[in-house]
PDB file of C-alpha atoms in Angstrom:
ATOM      1  CA  VAL A 476     105.787 124.105  83.402  1.00  0.00           C
ATOM      2  CA  LEU A 477     105.199 120.511  82.488  1.00  0.00           C
ATOM      3  CA  LYS A 478     102.610 121.304  79.795  1.00  0.00           C
ATOM      4  CA  LYS A 479     105.004 123.713  78.218  1.00  0.00           C
ATOM      5  CA  TYR A 480     108.119 121.598  78.408  1.00  0.00           C
ATOM      6  CA  ARG A 481     106.445 118.359  77.593  1.00  0.00           C
ATOM      7  CA  PRO A 482     109.099 116.192  79.106  1.00  0.00           C
ATOM      8  CA  THR A 483     109.660 112.623  78.014  1.00  0.00           C
ATOM      9  CA  LYS A 484     111.713 111.893  81.187  1.00  0.00           C
ATOM     10  CA  ILE A 485     111.518 113.267  84.683  1.00  0.00           C
ATOM     11  CA  PHE A 486     114.283 112.862  87.463  1.00  0.00           C
ATOM     12  CA  VAL A 487     112.782 113.384  90.848  1.00  0.00           C
ATOM     13  CA  SER A 488     113.868 112.583  94.479  1.00  0.00           C
ATOM     14  CA  SER A 489     112.755 109.269  95.985  1.00  0.00           C
ATOM     15  CA  PRO A 490     109.574 108.825  97.895  1.00  0.00           C
ATOM     16  CA  ALA A 491     111.584 106.891 100.437  1.00  0.00           C
ATOM     17  CA  ASP A 492     114.148 109.741 101.018  1.00  0.00           C
ATOM     18  CA  THR A 493     114.650 110.595 104.576  1.00  0.00           C
ATOM     19  CA  ASN A 494     114.309 114.219 103.879  1.00  0.00           C
ATOM     20  CA  ARG A 495     110.415 114.778 104.155  1.00  0.00           C
ATOM     21  CA  ASP A 496     110.624 117.452 101.376  1.00  0.00           C
ATOM     22  CA  HIS A 497     112.183 115.208  99.002  1.00  0.00           C
ATOM     23  CA  ARG A 498     109.428 112.534  99.680  1.00  0.00           C
ATOM     24  CA  ALA A 499     106.862 115.370  99.264  1.00  0.00           C
ATOM     25  CA  LEU A 500     108.346 116.355  96.022  1.00  0.00           C
ATOM     26  CA  ASN A 501     107.853 112.908  94.525  1.00  0.00           C
ATOM     27  CA  LEU A 502     104.291 112.918  95.806  1.00  0.00           C
ATOM     28  CA  PHE A 503     103.361 116.174  94.263  1.00  0.00           C
ATOM     29  CA  LEU A 504     104.916 115.317  90.886  1.00  0.00           C
ATOM     30  CA  GLN A 505     102.606 112.260  91.032  1.00  0.00           C
ATOM     31  CA  VAL A 506      99.580 114.404  91.599  1.00  0.00           C
ATOM     32  CA  ALA A 507     100.565 116.786  88.744  1.00  0.00           C
ATOM     33  CA  LEU A 508     100.917 113.928  86.264  1.00  0.00           C
ATOM     34  CA  TRP A 509      97.647 112.597  87.238  1.00  0.00           C
ATOM     35  CA  ASP A 510      96.074 115.985  86.822  1.00  0.00           C
ATOM     36  CA  LEU A 511      97.579 116.199  83.220  1.00  0.00           C
ATOM     37  CA  GLN A 512      97.048 112.605  82.175  1.00  0.00           C
ATOM     38  CA  ASP A 513      94.613 113.808  79.406  1.00  0.00           C
ATOM     39  CA  GLU A 514      96.986 116.560  78.337  1.00  0.00           C
ATOM     40  CA  LEU A 515     100.560 115.141  78.428  1.00  0.00           C
ATOM     41  CA  PRO A 516     101.976 111.754  77.197  1.00  0.00           C
ATOM     42  CA  PRO A 517     103.002 109.965  80.324  1.00  0.00           C
ATOM     43  CA  PRO A 518     106.845 110.571  80.935  1.00  0.00           C
ATOM     44  CA  ALA A 519     109.245 108.063  82.298  1.00  0.00           C
ATOM     45  CA  VAL A 520     109.896 108.855  85.933  1.00  0.00           C
ATOM     46  CA  TYR A 521     113.341 108.117  87.385  1.00  0.00           C
ATOM     47  CA  SER A 522     113.609 108.332  91.283  1.00  0.00           C
ATOM     48  CA  TYR A 523     116.872 108.921  93.014  1.00  0.00           C
ATOM     49  CA  LEU A 524     117.882 108.569  96.589  1.00  0.00           C
ATOM     50  CA  ILE A 525     119.771 111.236  98.291  1.00  0.00           C
ATOM     51  CA  HIS A 526     119.508 110.826 101.972  1.00  0.00           C
ATOM     52  CA  CYS A 527     119.683 107.379 103.643  1.00  0.00           C
ATOM     53  CA  TYR A 528     121.408 106.720 106.861  1.00  0.00           C
ATOM     54  CA  GLY A 529     124.885 105.274 106.472  1.00  0.00           C
ATOM     55  CA  TRP A 530     124.792 105.486 102.568  1.00  0.00           C
ATOM     56  CA  PRO A 531     126.782 105.806 100.421  1.00  0.00           C
ATOM     57  CA  ARG A 532     129.810 104.033 101.812  1.00  0.00           C
ATOM     58  CA  PRO A 533     132.548 104.888 102.089  1.00  0.00           C
ATOM     59  CA  SER A 534     131.935 108.726 102.082  1.00  0.00           C
ATOM     60  CA  ASN A 535     133.981 111.197 100.311  1.00  0.00           C
ATOM     61  CA  TYR A 536     135.260 111.174  96.742  1.00  0.00           C
ATOM     62  CA  HIS A 537     135.875 107.704  95.200  1.00  0.00           C
ATOM     63  CA  PRO A 538     135.483 107.808  91.412  1.00  0.00           C
ATOM     64  CA  ASP A 539     136.551 104.337  91.277  1.00  0.00           C
ATOM     65  CA  LEU A 540     133.611 102.953  93.025  1.00  0.00           C
ATOM     66  CA  TYR A 541     130.115 102.336  92.273  1.00  0.00           C
ATOM     67  CA  LEU A 542     126.868 103.387  93.969  1.00  0.00           C
ATOM     68  CA  HIS A 543     125.354 100.210  95.354  1.00  0.00           C
ATOM     69  CA  ILE A 544     121.763  99.599  96.570  1.00  0.00           C
ATOM     70  CA  PRO A 545     121.381 100.621 100.247  1.00  0.00           C
ATOM     71  CA  LYS A 546     121.238  97.462 102.398  1.00  0.00           C
ATOM     72  CA  LYS A 547     118.124  98.741 104.033  1.00  0.00           C
ATOM     73  CA  PHE A 548     116.375  98.392 100.820  1.00  0.00           C
ATOM     74  CA  ALA A 549     117.638  94.878  99.792  1.00  0.00           C
ATOM     75  CA  ARG A 550     114.335  93.420 100.523  1.00  0.00           C
ATOM     76  CA  SER A 551     112.075  96.067  99.487  1.00  0.00           C
ATOM     77  CA  GLN A 552     109.864  96.116  96.378  1.00  0.00           C
ATOM     78  CA  VAL A 553     111.984  99.035  94.801  1.00  0.00           C
ATOM     79  CA  GLN A 554     112.612  98.262  91.167  1.00  0.00           C
ATOM     80  CA  TRP A 555     116.267  99.316  90.674  1.00  0.00           C
ATOM     81  CA  ARG A 556     118.319 100.345  87.515  1.00  0.00           C
ATOM     82  CA  THR A 557     121.603 101.503  87.192  1.00  0.00           C
ATOM     83  CA  LEU A 558     123.372 103.692  84.407  1.00  0.00           C
ATOM     84  CA  ASP A 559     127.006 103.669  83.966  1.00  0.00           C
ATOM     85  CA  LEU A 560     128.857 106.924  83.472  1.00  0.00           C
ATOM     86  CA  SER A 561     131.874 107.493  81.233  1.00  0.00           C
ATOM     87  CA  PRO A 562     134.951 108.918  82.926  1.00  0.00           C
ATOM     88  CA  GLU A 563     134.165 112.327  81.232  1.00  0.00           C
ATOM     89  CA  GLU A 564     130.488 112.328  82.593  1.00  0.00           C
ATOM     90  CA  GLU A 565     131.672 111.352  86.050  1.00  0.00           C
ATOM     91  CA  GLU A 566     134.080 114.195  86.057  1.00  0.00           C
ATOM     92  CA  LEU A 567     131.501 116.613  84.935  1.00  0.00           C
ATOM     93  CA  LYS A 568     129.173 115.515  87.707  1.00  0.00           C
ATOM     94  CA  HIS A 569     131.869 115.908  90.289  1.00  0.00           C
ATOM     95  CA  GLN A 570     132.500 119.553  89.008  1.00  0.00           C
ATOM     96  CA  ALA A 571     128.730 120.194  89.102  1.00  0.00           C
ATOM     97  CA  ILE A 572     128.455 119.082  92.718  1.00  0.00           C
ATOM     98  CA  ARG A 573     131.266 121.403  93.897  1.00  0.00           C
ATOM     99  CA  LEU A 574     129.479 124.434  92.280  1.00  0.00           C
ATOM    100  CA  TYR A 575     126.925 124.077  95.255  1.00  0.00           C
ATOM    101  CA  ARG A 576     129.293 126.082  97.516  1.00  0.00           C
ATOM    102  CA  SER A 577     126.988 126.721 100.475  1.00  0.00           C
ATOM    103  CA  GLN A 578     126.152 122.992 100.696  1.00  0.00           C
ATOM    104  CA  CYS A 579     129.717 121.783 100.151  1.00  0.00           C
ATOM    105  CA  SER A 580     130.876 124.090 102.712  1.00  0.00           C
ATOM    106  CA  ASP A 581     128.874 122.000 105.295  1.00  0.00           C
ATOM    107  CA  SER A 582     128.822 118.362 103.458  1.00  0.00           C
ATOM    108  CA  ALA A 583     131.488 118.346 100.987  1.00  0.00           C
ATOM    109  CA  PHE A 584     132.522 114.740 102.106  1.00  0.00           C
ATOM    110  CA  TYR A 585     129.052 113.431 101.829  1.00  0.00           C
ATOM    111  CA  LEU A 586     127.859 115.106  98.641  1.00  0.00           C
ATOM    112  CA  VAL A 587     131.023 114.156  96.533  1.00  0.00           C
ATOM    113  CA  SER A 588     130.358 110.690  97.539  1.00  0.00           C
ATOM    114  CA  PHE A 589     127.701 110.508  94.719  1.00  0.00           C
ATOM    115  CA  ALA A 590     130.182 111.360  91.919  1.00  0.00           C
ATOM    116  CA  ARG A 591     130.790 107.682  91.135  1.00  0.00           C
ATOM    117  CA  LYS A 592     130.864 105.223  88.072  1.00  0.00           C
ATOM    118  CA  ASN A 593     127.172 105.108  87.876  1.00  0.00           C
ATOM    119  CA  GLU A 594     123.801 106.624  88.628  1.00  0.00           C
ATOM    120  CA  LEU A 595     121.206 104.643  90.677  1.00  0.00           C
ATOM    121  CA  PHE A 596     117.438 104.931  90.303  1.00  0.00           C
ATOM    122  CA  GLY A 597     114.670 103.050  92.087  1.00  0.00           C
ATOM    123  CA  ARG A 598     110.940 103.074  91.635  1.00  0.00           C
ATOM    124  CA  TYR A 599     108.229 101.478  93.536  1.00  0.00           C
ATOM    125  CA  PRO A 600     105.392  99.540  91.493  1.00  0.00           C
ATOM    126  CA  ASP A 601     101.758 100.848  92.129  1.00  0.00           C
ATOM    127  CA  ILE A 602      99.724  98.910  94.524  1.00  0.00           C
ATOM    128  CA  GLU A 603      96.541  97.766  92.823  1.00  0.00           C
ATOM    129  CA  LEU A 604      93.622  97.191  95.046  1.00  0.00           C
ATOM    130  CA  GLU A 605      90.478  94.777  93.533  1.00  0.00           C
ATOM    131  CA  LYS A 606      87.459  94.945  95.569  1.00  0.00           C
ATOM    132  CA  ALA A 607      87.629  91.671  97.785  1.00  0.00           C
ATOM    133  CA  ASN A 608      84.393  89.844  98.238  1.00  0.00           C
ATOM    134  CA  GLY A 609      83.719  88.066 101.428  1.00  0.00           C
ATOM    135  CA  SER A 610      87.271  87.881 102.847  1.00  0.00           C
ATOM    136  CA  ARG A 611      90.051  90.310 103.174  1.00  0.00           C
ATOM    137  CA  ASP A 612      92.650  89.612 100.540  1.00  0.00           C
ATOM    138  CA  PHE A 613      95.639  91.693 101.275  1.00  0.00           C
ATOM    139  CA  GLU A 614      98.241  93.031  98.998  1.00  0.00           C
ATOM    140  CA  ILE A 615     101.706  93.321 100.536  1.00  0.00           C
ATOM    141  CA  ALA A 616     103.181  96.681 100.162  1.00  0.00           C
ATOM    142  CA  THR A 617     106.634  96.177 101.928  1.00  0.00           C
ATOM    143  CA  THR A 618     108.478  94.006 104.257  1.00  0.00           C
ATOM    144  CA  TYR A 619     111.188  95.143 106.348  1.00  0.00           C
ATOM    145  CA  GLU A 620     113.021  93.362 109.121  1.00  0.00           C
ATOM    146  CA  ASP A 621     110.376  92.004 111.357  1.00  0.00           C
ATOM    147  CA  LYS A 622     107.332  93.992 110.016  1.00  0.00           C
ATOM    148  CA  THR A 623     105.088  93.659 106.768  1.00  0.00           C
ATOM    149  CA  VAL A 624     102.713  96.182 105.731  1.00  0.00           C
ATOM    150  CA  ALA A 625      99.708  95.217 103.577  1.00  0.00           C
ATOM    151  CA  TYR A 626      96.502  96.837 102.201  1.00  0.00           C
ATOM    152  CA  CYS A 627      92.935  95.361 101.495  1.00  0.00           C
ATOM    153  CA  ARG A 628      89.926  96.944  99.880  1.00  0.00           C
ATOM    154  CA  MET A 629      86.649  95.638 100.946  1.00  0.00           C
ATOM    155  CA  GLU A 630      82.934  96.767 101.364  1.00  0.00           C
ATOM    156  CA  GLY A 631      83.880 100.496 100.890  1.00  0.00           C
ATOM    157  CA  ASN A 632      86.766 100.320 103.350  1.00  0.00           C
ATOM    158  CA  LEU A 633      90.498 100.398 103.109  1.00  0.00           C
ATOM    159  CA  PHE A 634      92.097  97.986 105.670  1.00  0.00           C
ATOM    160  CA  ILE A 635      95.742  98.570 106.572  1.00  0.00           C
ATOM    161  CA  ASN A 636      97.503  95.775 108.263  1.00  0.00           C
ATOM    162  CA  VAL A 637     101.040  95.691 109.974  1.00  0.00           C
ATOM    163  CA  PHE A 638     102.031  92.327 110.498  1.00  0.00           C
ATOM    164  CA  LEU A 639     104.974  91.269 113.139  1.00  0.00           C
ATOM    165  CA  ARG A 640     106.937  88.239 112.142  1.00  0.00           C
ATOM    166  CA  ARG A 641     108.994  88.145 115.260  1.00  0.00           C
ATOM    167  CA  GLU A 642     107.729  87.767 118.804  1.00  0.00           C
ATOM    168  CA  GLY A 643     108.580  90.200 121.510  1.00  0.00           C
ATOM    169  CA  VAL A 644     108.387  93.180 118.814  1.00  0.00           C
ATOM    170  CA  GLY A 645     105.416  95.438 119.922  1.00  0.00           C
ATOM    171  CA  PHE A 646     104.209  98.617 118.722  1.00  0.00           C
ATOM    172  CA  ARG A 647     104.838 101.813 120.846  1.00  0.00           C
ATOM    173  CA  ARG A 648     103.422 104.094 118.230  1.00  0.00           C
ATOM    174  CA  LEU A 649     101.992 103.899 114.670  1.00  0.00           C
ATOM    175  CA  PHE A 650     101.674 106.544 112.122  1.00  0.00           C
ATOM    176  CA  VAL A 651      99.547 106.381 109.058  1.00  0.00           C
ATOM    177  CA  ASN A 652      99.222 108.903 106.410  1.00  0.00           C
ATOM    178  CA  ILE A 653      96.657 108.601 103.563  1.00  0.00           C
ATOM    179  CA  ALA A 654      95.791 111.352 100.872  1.00  0.00           C
ATOM    180  CA  GLY A 655      93.047 110.649  98.448  1.00  0.00           C
ATOM    181  CA  TYR A 656      93.080 111.646  94.805  1.00  0.00           C
ATOM    182  CA  ARG A 657      90.080 111.855  92.577  1.00  0.00           C
ATOM    183  CA  ARG A 658      89.812 113.336  89.042  1.00  0.00           C
ATOM    184  CA  GLY A 659      87.718 116.639  88.899  1.00  0.00           C
ATOM    185  CA  VAL A 660      88.480 117.511  92.500  1.00  0.00           C
ATOM    186  CA  ALA A 661      91.313 119.681  93.391  1.00  0.00           C
ATOM    187  CA  PHE A 662      93.970 117.853  95.618  1.00  0.00           C
ATOM    188  CA  ALA A 663      94.031 120.621  98.060  1.00  0.00           C
ATOM    189  CA  ARG A 664      90.398 119.800  98.876  1.00  0.00           C
ATOM    190  CA  MET A 665      90.801 116.021  99.254  1.00  0.00           C
ATOM    191  CA  PRO A 666      91.116 114.651 102.668  1.00  0.00           C
ATOM    192  CA  LYS A 667      94.686 113.991 103.834  1.00  0.00           C
ATOM    193  CA  LEU A 668      94.438 111.754 107.046  1.00  0.00           C
ATOM    194  CA  LYS A 669      97.011 111.364 109.684  1.00  0.00           C
ATOM    195  CA  ILE A 670      96.341 108.466 112.042  1.00  0.00           C
ATOM    196  CA  ILE A 671      98.218 108.068 115.129  1.00  0.00           C
ATOM    197  CA  VAL A 672      98.002 104.972 117.285  1.00  0.00           C
ATOM    198  CA  SER A 673      99.596 104.929 120.676  1.00  0.00           C
ATOM    199  CA  PRO A 674      99.127 103.354 124.122  1.00  0.00           C
ATOM    200  CA  LEU A 675      97.102 106.390 124.860  1.00  0.00           C
ATOM    201  CA  GLY A 676      94.489 105.728 122.186  1.00  0.00           C
ATOM    202  CA  VAL A 677      93.783 106.711 118.600  1.00  0.00           C
ATOM    203  CA  LYS A 678      94.071 110.300 117.310  1.00  0.00           C
ATOM    204  CA  LEU A 679      92.774 111.373 113.719  1.00  0.00           C
ATOM    205  CA  LEU A 680      93.991 114.494 111.862  1.00  0.00           C
ATOM    206  CA  ASP A 681      92.703 115.819 108.469  1.00  0.00           C
ATOM    207  CA  ARG A 682      94.940 118.458 106.720  1.00  0.00           C
ATOM    208  CA  GLY A 683      96.740 119.098 110.167  1.00  0.00           C
ATOM    209  CA  LYS A 684      93.602 119.430 112.223  1.00  0.00           C
ATOM    210  CA  PHE A 685      92.041 117.090 114.739  1.00  0.00           C
ATOM    211  CA  ILE A 686      88.917 115.471 113.886  1.00  0.00           C
ATOM    212  CA  ASP A 687      86.456 112.853 115.380  1.00  0.00           C
ATOM    213  CA  ALA A 688      88.397 109.405 115.195  1.00  0.00           C
ATOM    214  CA  ARG A 689      85.238 107.351 115.504  1.00  0.00           C
ATOM    215  CA  CYS A 690      84.850 107.110 111.707  1.00  0.00           C
ATOM    216  CA  ILE A 691      87.981 104.557 111.746  1.00  0.00           C
ATOM    217  CA  SER A 692      88.514 101.507 113.841  1.00  0.00           C
ATOM    218  CA  VAL A 693      91.780  99.810 115.127  1.00  0.00           C
ATOM    219  CA  GLU A 694      92.139  96.166 115.981  1.00  0.00           C
ATOM    220  CA  GLU A 695      95.272  95.176 117.751  1.00  0.00           C
ATOM    221  CA  LYS A 696      96.458  91.562 118.268  1.00  0.00           C
ATOM    222  CA  LYS A 697      99.377  89.959 119.423  1.00  0.00           C
ATOM    223  CA  HIS A 698     101.230  89.896 116.129  1.00  0.00           C
ATOM    224  CA  SER A 699      99.186  92.388 114.056  1.00  0.00           C
ATOM    225  CA  MET A 700      97.495  95.644 114.085  1.00  0.00           C
ATOM    226  CA  SER A 701      94.672  96.482 111.507  1.00  0.00           C
ATOM    227  CA  ILE A 702      93.181  99.925 110.868  1.00  0.00           C
ATOM    228  CA  ARG A 703      89.914 100.346 109.001  1.00  0.00           C
ATOM    229  CA  VAL A 704      89.340 103.554 106.952  1.00  0.00           C
ATOM    230  CA  PRO A 705      85.873 104.196 105.176  1.00  0.00           C
ATOM    231  CA  LEU A 706      86.865 105.257 101.655  1.00  0.00           C
ATOM    232  CA  ALA A 707      84.115 108.014 101.973  1.00  0.00           C
ATOM    233  CA  ALA A 708      86.420 109.641 104.640  1.00  0.00           C
ATOM    234  CA  LEU A 709      89.054 109.771 102.043  1.00  0.00           C
ATOM    235  CA  GLY A 710      86.859 111.519  99.427  1.00  0.00           C
ATOM    236  CA  ASP A 711      85.991 108.205  97.452  1.00  0.00           C
ATOM    237  CA  PRO A 712      89.205 108.359  95.691  1.00  0.00           C
ATOM    238  CA  SER A 713      90.377 106.630  92.527  1.00  0.00           C
ATOM    239  CA  TYR A 714      94.007 106.720  93.868  1.00  0.00           C
ATOM    240  CA  LEU A 715      95.583 106.897  97.307  1.00  0.00           C
ATOM    241  CA  LEU A 716      98.930 108.070  98.586  1.00  0.00           C
ATOM    242  CA  SER A 717      99.958 106.245 101.687  1.00  0.00           C
ATOM    243  CA  SER A 718     102.832 105.982 104.195  1.00  0.00           C
ATOM    244  CA  VAL A 719     103.137 103.834 107.241  1.00  0.00           C
ATOM    245  CA  ASN A 720     105.734 104.301 109.980  1.00  0.00           C
ATOM    246  CA  THR A 721     106.234 102.537 113.440  1.00  0.00           C
ATOM    247  CA  TYR A 722     107.915 104.515 116.145  1.00  0.00           C
ATOM    248  CA  ARG A 723     110.856 101.987 116.504  1.00  0.00           C
ATOM    249  CA  GLU A 724     111.863 102.295 112.762  1.00  0.00           C
ATOM    250  CA  ASP A 725     114.261 105.025 111.570  1.00  0.00           C
ATOM    251  CA  TYR A 726     113.303 107.068 108.412  1.00  0.00           C
ATOM    252  CA  SER A 727     115.624 105.317 106.195  1.00  0.00           C
ATOM    253  CA  THR A 728     113.451 102.430 105.137  1.00  0.00           C
ATOM    254  CA  ASP A 729     110.813 102.153 102.623  1.00  0.00           C
ATOM    255  CA  LEU A 730     108.351 101.493 105.361  1.00  0.00           C
ATOM    256  CA  ASN A 731     107.924 105.175 105.487  1.00  0.00           C
ATOM    257  CA  ALA A 732     108.022 105.837 101.710  1.00  0.00           C
ATOM    258  CA  TRP A 733     104.860 107.257  99.933  1.00  0.00           C
ATOM    259  CA  ARG A 734     103.261 104.312  97.996  1.00  0.00           C
ATOM    260  CA  VAL A 735     100.648 104.780  95.042  1.00  0.00           C
ATOM    261  CA  ILE A 736      97.548 102.563  95.560  1.00  0.00           C
ATOM    262  CA  LYS A 737      95.172 102.348  92.708  1.00  0.00           C
ATOM    263  CA  LEU A 738      91.718 101.269  93.367  1.00  0.00           C
ATOM    264  CA  LYS A 739      90.403  99.235  90.642  1.00  0.00           C
TER     265      LYS A 739
END
């Protein structure tokens, strides 16, 4: 479809949406564009947020109001942009929303909240990791409330650090999802690791199946947790798609968003 239509702009759900299907759609679009980078001029991609706890406010139809950046993303790395709508465009959008009768029968007050004076788009910049020599030089991916997630590449390994900036805030459980991408290898065949760190130990899954976790290592300190993953275990990728989430965080923060990591 992309090769036939050759879009110059693509509008897609956000990789930080609370709906996991919406997050996955953004991920698979990225994979498709990588697969087609020699056949298709790179289109501009506009990501829009749909599901985020407590947003937009107030709910219901308020055509005189604007869509504002959710407070939960105020300190994120998302690069936001807005597009003002004319009254005619806004009304046309309102009418289009009302055509989704099955959805509106359950969530009418919520859905018409998006018929406002503007459209809001937000994109994450790619995380670029150079090879570190001698010391771990971390690239911060996101900071949310008391936690900072950062990545480092050194000696054939990917290091993922979650730093705590407040005392008395510990980890009950940490989830890390990482998928590798390499040109010439079908994405379905590339490793897709899920790392679960809990008081009971470390578990590792690849494409939904448990595998030996001894290939990775976890170092837990008072104010941080560091996970080392050999890049070979990820298929020696040129790109990574990664998300990190702690048990105490809800799913409306960019802490859980899929981020693109380019290995330079």
